[in-house]
PDB file of C-alpha atoms in Angstrom:
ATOM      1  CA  UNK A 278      31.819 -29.430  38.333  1.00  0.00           C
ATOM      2  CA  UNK A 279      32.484 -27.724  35.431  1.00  0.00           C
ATOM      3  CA  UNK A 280      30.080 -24.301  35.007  1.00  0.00           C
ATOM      4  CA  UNK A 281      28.643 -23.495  31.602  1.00  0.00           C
ATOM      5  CA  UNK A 282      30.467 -20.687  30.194  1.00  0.00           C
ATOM      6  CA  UNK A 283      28.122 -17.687  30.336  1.00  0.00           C
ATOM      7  CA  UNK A 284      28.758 -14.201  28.271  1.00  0.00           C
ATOM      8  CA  UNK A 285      30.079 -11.876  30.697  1.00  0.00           C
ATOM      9  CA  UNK A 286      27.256  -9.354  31.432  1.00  0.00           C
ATOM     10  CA  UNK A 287      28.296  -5.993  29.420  1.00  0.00           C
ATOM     11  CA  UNK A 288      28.356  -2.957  31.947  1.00  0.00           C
ATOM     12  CA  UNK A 289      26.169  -0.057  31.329  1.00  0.00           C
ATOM     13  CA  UNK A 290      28.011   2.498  29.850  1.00  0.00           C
ATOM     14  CA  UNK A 291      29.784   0.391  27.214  1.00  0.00           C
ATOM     15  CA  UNK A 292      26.390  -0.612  25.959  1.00  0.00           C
ATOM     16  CA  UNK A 293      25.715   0.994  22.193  1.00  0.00           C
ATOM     17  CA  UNK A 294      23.762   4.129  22.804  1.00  0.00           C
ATOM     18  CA  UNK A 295      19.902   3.595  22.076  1.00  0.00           C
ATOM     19  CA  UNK A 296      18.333   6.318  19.775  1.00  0.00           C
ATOM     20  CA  UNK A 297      16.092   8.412  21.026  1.00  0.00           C
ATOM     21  CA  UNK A 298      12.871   8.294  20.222  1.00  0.00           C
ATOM     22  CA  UNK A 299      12.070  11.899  18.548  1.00  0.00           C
ATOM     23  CA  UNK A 300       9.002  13.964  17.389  1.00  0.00           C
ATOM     24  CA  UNK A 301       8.391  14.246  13.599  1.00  0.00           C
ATOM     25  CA  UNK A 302       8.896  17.685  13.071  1.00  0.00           C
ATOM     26  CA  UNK A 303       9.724  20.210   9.820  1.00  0.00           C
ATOM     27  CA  UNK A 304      13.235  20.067   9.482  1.00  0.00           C
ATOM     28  CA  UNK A 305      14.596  23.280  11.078  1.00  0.00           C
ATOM     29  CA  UNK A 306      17.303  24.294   7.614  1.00  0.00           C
ATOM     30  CA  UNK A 307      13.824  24.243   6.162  1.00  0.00           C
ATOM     31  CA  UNK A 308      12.125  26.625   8.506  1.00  0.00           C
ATOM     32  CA  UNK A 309      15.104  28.190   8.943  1.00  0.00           C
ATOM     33  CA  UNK A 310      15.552  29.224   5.122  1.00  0.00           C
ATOM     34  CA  UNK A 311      12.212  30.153   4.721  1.00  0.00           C
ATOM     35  CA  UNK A 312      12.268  32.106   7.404  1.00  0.00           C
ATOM     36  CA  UNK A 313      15.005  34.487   6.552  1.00  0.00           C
ATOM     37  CA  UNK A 314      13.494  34.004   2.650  1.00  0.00           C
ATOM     38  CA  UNK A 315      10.675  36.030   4.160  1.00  0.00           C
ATOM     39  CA  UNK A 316      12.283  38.064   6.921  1.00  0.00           C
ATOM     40  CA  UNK A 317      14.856  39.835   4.741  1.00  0.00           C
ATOM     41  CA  UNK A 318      16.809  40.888   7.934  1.00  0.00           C
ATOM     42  CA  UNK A 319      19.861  39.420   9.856  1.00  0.00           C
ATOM     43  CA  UNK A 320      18.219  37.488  12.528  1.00  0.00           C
ATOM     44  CA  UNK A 321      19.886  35.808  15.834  1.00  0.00           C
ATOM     45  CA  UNK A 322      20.392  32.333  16.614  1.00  0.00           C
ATOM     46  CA  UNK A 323      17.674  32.246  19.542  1.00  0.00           C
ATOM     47  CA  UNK A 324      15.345  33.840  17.838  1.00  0.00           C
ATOM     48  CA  UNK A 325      15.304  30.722  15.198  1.00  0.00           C
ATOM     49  CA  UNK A 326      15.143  28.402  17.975  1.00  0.00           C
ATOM     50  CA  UNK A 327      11.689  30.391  18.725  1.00  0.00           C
ATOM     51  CA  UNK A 328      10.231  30.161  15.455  1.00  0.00           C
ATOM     52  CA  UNK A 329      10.781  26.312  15.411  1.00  0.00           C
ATOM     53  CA  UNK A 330       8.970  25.985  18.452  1.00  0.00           C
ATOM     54  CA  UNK A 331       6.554  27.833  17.147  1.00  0.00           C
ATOM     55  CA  UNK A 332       6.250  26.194  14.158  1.00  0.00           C
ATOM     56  CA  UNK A 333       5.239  23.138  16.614  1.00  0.00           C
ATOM     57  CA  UNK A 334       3.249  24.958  18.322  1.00  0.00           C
ATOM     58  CA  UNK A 335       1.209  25.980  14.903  1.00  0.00           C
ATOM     59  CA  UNK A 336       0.919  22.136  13.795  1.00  0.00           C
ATOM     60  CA  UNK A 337      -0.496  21.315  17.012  1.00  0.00           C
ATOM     61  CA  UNK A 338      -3.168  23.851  16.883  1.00  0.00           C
ATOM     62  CA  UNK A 339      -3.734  23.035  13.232  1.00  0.00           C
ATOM     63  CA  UNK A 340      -4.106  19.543  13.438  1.00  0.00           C
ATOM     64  CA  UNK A 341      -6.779  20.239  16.508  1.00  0.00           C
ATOM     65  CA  UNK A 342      -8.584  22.434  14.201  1.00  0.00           C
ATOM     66  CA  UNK A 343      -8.993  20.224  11.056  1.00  0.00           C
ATOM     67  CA  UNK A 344     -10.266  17.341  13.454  1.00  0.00           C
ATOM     68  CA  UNK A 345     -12.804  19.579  14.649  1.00  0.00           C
ATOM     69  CA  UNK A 346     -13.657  20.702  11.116  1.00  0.00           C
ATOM     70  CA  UNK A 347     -13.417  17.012   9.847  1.00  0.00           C
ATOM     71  CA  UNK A 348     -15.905  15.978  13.019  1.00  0.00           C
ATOM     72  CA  UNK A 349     -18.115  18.449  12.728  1.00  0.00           C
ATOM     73  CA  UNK A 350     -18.956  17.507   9.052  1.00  0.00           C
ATOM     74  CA  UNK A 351     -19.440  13.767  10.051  1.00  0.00           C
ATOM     75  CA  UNK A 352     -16.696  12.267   8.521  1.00  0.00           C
ATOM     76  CA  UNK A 353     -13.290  10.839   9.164  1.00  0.00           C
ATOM     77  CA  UNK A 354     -11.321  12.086   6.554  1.00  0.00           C
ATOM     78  CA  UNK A 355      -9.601  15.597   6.452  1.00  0.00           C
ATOM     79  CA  UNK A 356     -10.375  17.168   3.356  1.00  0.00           C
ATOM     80  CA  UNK A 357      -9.880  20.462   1.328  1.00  0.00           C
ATOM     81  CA  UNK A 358     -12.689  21.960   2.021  1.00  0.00           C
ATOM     82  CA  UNK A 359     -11.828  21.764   5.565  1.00  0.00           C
ATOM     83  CA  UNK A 360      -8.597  23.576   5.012  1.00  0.00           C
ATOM     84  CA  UNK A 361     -10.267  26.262   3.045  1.00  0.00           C
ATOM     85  CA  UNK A 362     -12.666  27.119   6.083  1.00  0.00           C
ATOM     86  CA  UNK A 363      -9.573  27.322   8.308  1.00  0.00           C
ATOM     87  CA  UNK A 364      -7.755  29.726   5.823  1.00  0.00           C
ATOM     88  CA  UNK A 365     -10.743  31.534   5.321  1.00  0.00           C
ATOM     89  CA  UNK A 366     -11.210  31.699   9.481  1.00  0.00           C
ATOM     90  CA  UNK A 367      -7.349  32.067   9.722  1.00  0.00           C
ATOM     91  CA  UNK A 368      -8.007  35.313   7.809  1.00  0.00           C
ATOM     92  CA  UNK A 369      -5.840  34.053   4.743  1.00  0.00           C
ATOM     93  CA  UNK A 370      -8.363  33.579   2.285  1.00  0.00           C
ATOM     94  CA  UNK A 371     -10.594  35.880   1.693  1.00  0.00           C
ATOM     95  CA  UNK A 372     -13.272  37.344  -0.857  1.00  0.00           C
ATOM     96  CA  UNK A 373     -10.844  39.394  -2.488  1.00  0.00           C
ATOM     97  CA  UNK A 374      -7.935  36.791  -1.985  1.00  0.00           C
ATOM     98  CA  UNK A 375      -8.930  33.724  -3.432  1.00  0.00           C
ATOM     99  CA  UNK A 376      -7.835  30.736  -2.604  1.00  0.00           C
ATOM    100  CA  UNK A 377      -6.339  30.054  -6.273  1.00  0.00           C
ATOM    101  CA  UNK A 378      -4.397  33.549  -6.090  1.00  0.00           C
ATOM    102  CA  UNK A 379      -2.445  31.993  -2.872  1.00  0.00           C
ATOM    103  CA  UNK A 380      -1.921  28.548  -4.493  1.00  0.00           C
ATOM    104  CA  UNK A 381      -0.115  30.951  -7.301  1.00  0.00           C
ATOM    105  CA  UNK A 382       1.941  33.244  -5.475  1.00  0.00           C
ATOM    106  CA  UNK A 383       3.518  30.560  -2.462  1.00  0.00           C
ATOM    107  CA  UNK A 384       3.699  27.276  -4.234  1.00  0.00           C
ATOM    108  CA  UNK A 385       6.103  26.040  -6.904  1.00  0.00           C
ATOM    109  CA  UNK A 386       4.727  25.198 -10.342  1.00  0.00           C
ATOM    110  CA  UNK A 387       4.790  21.308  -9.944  1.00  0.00           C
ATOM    111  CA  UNK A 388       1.983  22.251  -6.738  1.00  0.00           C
ATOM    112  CA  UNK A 389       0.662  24.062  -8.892  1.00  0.00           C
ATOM    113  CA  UNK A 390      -0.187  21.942 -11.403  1.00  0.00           C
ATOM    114  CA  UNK A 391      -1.501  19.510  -8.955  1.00  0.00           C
ATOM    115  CA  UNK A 392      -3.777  22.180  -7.246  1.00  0.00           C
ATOM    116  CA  UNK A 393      -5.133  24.566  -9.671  1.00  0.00           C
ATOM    117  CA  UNK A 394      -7.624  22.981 -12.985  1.00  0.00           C
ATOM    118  CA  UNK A 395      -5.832  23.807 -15.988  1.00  0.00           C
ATOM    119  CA  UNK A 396      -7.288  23.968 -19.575  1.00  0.00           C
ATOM    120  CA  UNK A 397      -4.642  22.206 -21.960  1.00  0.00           C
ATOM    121  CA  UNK A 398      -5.254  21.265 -25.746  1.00  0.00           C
ATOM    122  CA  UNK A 399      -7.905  18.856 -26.505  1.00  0.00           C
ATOM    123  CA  UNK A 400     -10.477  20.250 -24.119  1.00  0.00           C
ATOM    124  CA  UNK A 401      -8.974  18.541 -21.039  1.00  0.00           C
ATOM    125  CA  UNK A 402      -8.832  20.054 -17.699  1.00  0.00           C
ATOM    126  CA  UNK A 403      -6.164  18.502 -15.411  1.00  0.00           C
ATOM    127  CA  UNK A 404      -6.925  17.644 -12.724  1.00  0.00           C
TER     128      UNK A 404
ATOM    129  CA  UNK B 684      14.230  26.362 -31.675  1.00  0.00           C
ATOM    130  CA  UNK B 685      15.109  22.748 -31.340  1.00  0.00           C
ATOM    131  CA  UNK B 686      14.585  20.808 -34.035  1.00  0.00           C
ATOM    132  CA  UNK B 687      15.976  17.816 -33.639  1.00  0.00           C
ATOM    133  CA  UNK B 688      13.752  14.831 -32.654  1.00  0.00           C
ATOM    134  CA  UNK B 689      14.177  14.830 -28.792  1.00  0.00           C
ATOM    135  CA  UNK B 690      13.395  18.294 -28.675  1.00  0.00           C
ATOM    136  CA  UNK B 691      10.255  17.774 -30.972  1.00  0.00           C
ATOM    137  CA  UNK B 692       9.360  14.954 -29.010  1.00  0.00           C
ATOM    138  CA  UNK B 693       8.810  17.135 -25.344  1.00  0.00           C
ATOM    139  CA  UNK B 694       7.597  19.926 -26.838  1.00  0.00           C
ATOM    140  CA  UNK B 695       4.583  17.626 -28.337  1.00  0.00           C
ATOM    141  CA  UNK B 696       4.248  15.959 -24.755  1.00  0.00           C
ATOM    142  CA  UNK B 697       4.333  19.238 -22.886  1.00  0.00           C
ATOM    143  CA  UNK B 698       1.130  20.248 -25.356  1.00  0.00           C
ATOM    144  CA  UNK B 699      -0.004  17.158 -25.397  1.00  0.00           C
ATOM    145  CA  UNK B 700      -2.315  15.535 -22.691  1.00  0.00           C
ATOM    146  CA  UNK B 701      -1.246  15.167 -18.818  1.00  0.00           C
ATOM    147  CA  UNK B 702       2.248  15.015 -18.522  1.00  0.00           C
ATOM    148  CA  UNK B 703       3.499  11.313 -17.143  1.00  0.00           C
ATOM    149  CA  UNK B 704       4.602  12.230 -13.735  1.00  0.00           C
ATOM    150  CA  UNK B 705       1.031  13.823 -12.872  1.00  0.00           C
ATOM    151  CA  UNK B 706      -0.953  11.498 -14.086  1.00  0.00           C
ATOM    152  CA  UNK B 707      -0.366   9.071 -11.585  1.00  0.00           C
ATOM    153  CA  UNK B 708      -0.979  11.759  -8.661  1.00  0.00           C
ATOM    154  CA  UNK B 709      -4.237  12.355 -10.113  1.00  0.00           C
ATOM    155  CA  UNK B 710      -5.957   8.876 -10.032  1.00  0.00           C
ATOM    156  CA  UNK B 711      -5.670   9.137  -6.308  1.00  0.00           C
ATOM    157  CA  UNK B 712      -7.966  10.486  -3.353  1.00  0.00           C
ATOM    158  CA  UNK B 713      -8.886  14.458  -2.913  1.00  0.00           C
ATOM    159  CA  UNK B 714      -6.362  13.294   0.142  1.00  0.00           C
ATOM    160  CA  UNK B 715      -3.305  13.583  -2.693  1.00  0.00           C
ATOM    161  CA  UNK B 716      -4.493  17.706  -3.049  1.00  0.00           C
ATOM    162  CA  UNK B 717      -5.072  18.143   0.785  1.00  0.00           C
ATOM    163  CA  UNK B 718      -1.751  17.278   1.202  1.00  0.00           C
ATOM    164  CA  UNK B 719      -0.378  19.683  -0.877  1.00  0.00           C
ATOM    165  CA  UNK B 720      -2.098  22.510   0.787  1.00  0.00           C
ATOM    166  CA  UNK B 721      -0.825  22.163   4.354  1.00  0.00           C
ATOM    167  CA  UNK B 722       2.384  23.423   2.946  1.00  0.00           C
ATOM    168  CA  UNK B 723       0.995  26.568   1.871  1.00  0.00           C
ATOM    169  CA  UNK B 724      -1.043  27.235   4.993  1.00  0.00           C
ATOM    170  CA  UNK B 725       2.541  26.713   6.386  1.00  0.00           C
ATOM    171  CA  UNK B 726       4.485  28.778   4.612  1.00  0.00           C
ATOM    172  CA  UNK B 727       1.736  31.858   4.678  1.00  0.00           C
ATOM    173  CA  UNK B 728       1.757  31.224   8.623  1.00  0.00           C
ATOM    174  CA  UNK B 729       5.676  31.764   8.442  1.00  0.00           C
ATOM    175  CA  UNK B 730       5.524  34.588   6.276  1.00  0.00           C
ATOM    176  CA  UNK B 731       3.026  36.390   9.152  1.00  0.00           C
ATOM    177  CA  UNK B 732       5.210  35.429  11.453  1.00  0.00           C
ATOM    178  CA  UNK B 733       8.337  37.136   9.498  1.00  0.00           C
ATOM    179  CA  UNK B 734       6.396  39.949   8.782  1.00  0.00           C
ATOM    180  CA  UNK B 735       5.318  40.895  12.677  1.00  0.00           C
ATOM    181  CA  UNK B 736       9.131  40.113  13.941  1.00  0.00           C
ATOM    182  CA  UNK B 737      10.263  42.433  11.762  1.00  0.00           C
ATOM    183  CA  UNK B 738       8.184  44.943  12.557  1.00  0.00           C
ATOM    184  CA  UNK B 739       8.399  44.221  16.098  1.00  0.00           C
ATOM    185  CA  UNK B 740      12.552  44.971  15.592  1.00  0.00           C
ATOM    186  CA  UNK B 741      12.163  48.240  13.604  1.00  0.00           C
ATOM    187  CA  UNK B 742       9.764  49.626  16.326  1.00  0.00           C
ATOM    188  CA  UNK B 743      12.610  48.777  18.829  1.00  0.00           C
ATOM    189  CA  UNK B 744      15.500  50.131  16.485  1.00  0.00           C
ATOM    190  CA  UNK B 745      17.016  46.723  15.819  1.00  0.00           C
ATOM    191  CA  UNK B 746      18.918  45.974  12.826  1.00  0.00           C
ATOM    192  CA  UNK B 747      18.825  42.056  14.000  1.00  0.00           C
ATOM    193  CA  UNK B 748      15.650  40.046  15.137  1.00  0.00           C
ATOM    194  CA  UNK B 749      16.284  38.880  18.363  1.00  0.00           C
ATOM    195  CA  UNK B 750      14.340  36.421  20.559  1.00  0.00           C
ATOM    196  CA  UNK B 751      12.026  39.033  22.353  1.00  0.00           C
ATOM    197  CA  UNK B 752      10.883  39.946  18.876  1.00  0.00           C
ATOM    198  CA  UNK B 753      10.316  36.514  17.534  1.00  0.00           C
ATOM    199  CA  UNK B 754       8.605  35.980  21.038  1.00  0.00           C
ATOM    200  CA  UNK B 755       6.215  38.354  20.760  1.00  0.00           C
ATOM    201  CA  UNK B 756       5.057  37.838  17.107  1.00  0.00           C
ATOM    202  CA  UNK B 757       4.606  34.081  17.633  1.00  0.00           C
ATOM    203  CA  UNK B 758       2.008  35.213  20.462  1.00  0.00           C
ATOM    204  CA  UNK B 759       0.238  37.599  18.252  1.00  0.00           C
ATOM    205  CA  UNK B 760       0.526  35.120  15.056  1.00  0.00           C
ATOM    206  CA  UNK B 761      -0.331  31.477  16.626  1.00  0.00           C
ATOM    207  CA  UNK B 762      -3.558  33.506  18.165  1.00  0.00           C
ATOM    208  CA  UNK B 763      -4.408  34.848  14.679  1.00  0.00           C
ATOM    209  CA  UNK B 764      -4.357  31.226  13.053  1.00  0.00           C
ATOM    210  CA  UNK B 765      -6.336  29.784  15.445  1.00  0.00           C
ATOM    211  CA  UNK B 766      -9.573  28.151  13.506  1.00  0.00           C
TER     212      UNK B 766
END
């Protein structure tokens, strides 16, 4: 009796590789550029690899912080005032360092727009 | 100055009321601004961290950050931005 053909069973290894699965994360030319941006100093290959883990590290911790903060104030949603307690408990903001004057100096003008009330003509303030 | 129309035309709109492209970020949630900051906490938490390597490497009488010195500022730093 005749035996239904059957695809021959492909062995492991010839298989296409299967992605990994990864963790979102900042990309590191990103970290890496800002990095030396700020540095200003020749700075080793390892050394990089420590600041993105660090960088992880940081989101972690921030993330746990902002769902406390959310929590705490009963609600669900993450919002700005939240992040302006942090900076302000982070040490970042302070009364002398507003949280405007950081929004200035860091953030491109496009942020900026976004972030900061602006006066144009016609007696509108955007946003 | 230009003064042909195209130029008139932007410099009216830049004058004018909210330019095009922000007007549709601002009919959403407080969310859209929140997002925007996270960036900046980021970037002020990287320049801390740049700040403390490099002092870390001039106290040592490096001319190159190494690992030890990135090491040791992320421990300082990621304690300091803890909420």
């Amino acid at each position: 009796p005749l035996q239904p053909l059957r695809a021959k069973p492909v062995p492991k290894g010839l298989r296409a590789p299967q992605r990994k699965t990864r963790e979102p994360e900042v990309a590191s030319s990103l970290i890496k550029s800002i990095f030396s941006h700020y540095v200003k100093m020749s700075v080793s290959r390892d050394a990089f690899k420590i600041v993105e883990k660090c960088s992880e590290r940081y989101f972690k911790q921030l993330s746990n912080d902002l769902e406390a903060y959310s929590h705490h104030a009963g609600r669900k949603t993450v919002e700005m005032a939240d992040l302006e307690v942090l900076m302000r408990r982070q040490g970042l903001v302070t009364d002398k360092m507003p949280l405007h004057v950081l929004i200035e100096r860091y953030l491109p003008l496009e942020y900026r727009k976004l972030l900061i009330p602006v006066a144009v003509s016609g007696n509108k303030v955007i946003p | 100055m230009a003064l042909d129309v195209a130029g008139v035309n932007t410099y009216t709109e830049e004058l004018g009321s909210t330019p095009r492209s922000c007007r549709s970020d601002m009919g959403k949630m407080p969310g859209a601004r929140f997002a925007e900051q996270v960036p900046l906490n980021f970037l002020l938490f990287l320049h801390r961290l740049a700040e403390e390597a490099r002092t870390n490497a001039f106290e040592n009488k490096s001319k190159i950050i190494k690992p030890e010195h990135a090491i040791a500022a992320a421990k300082v730093i990621l304690k300091k931005s803890r909420g």
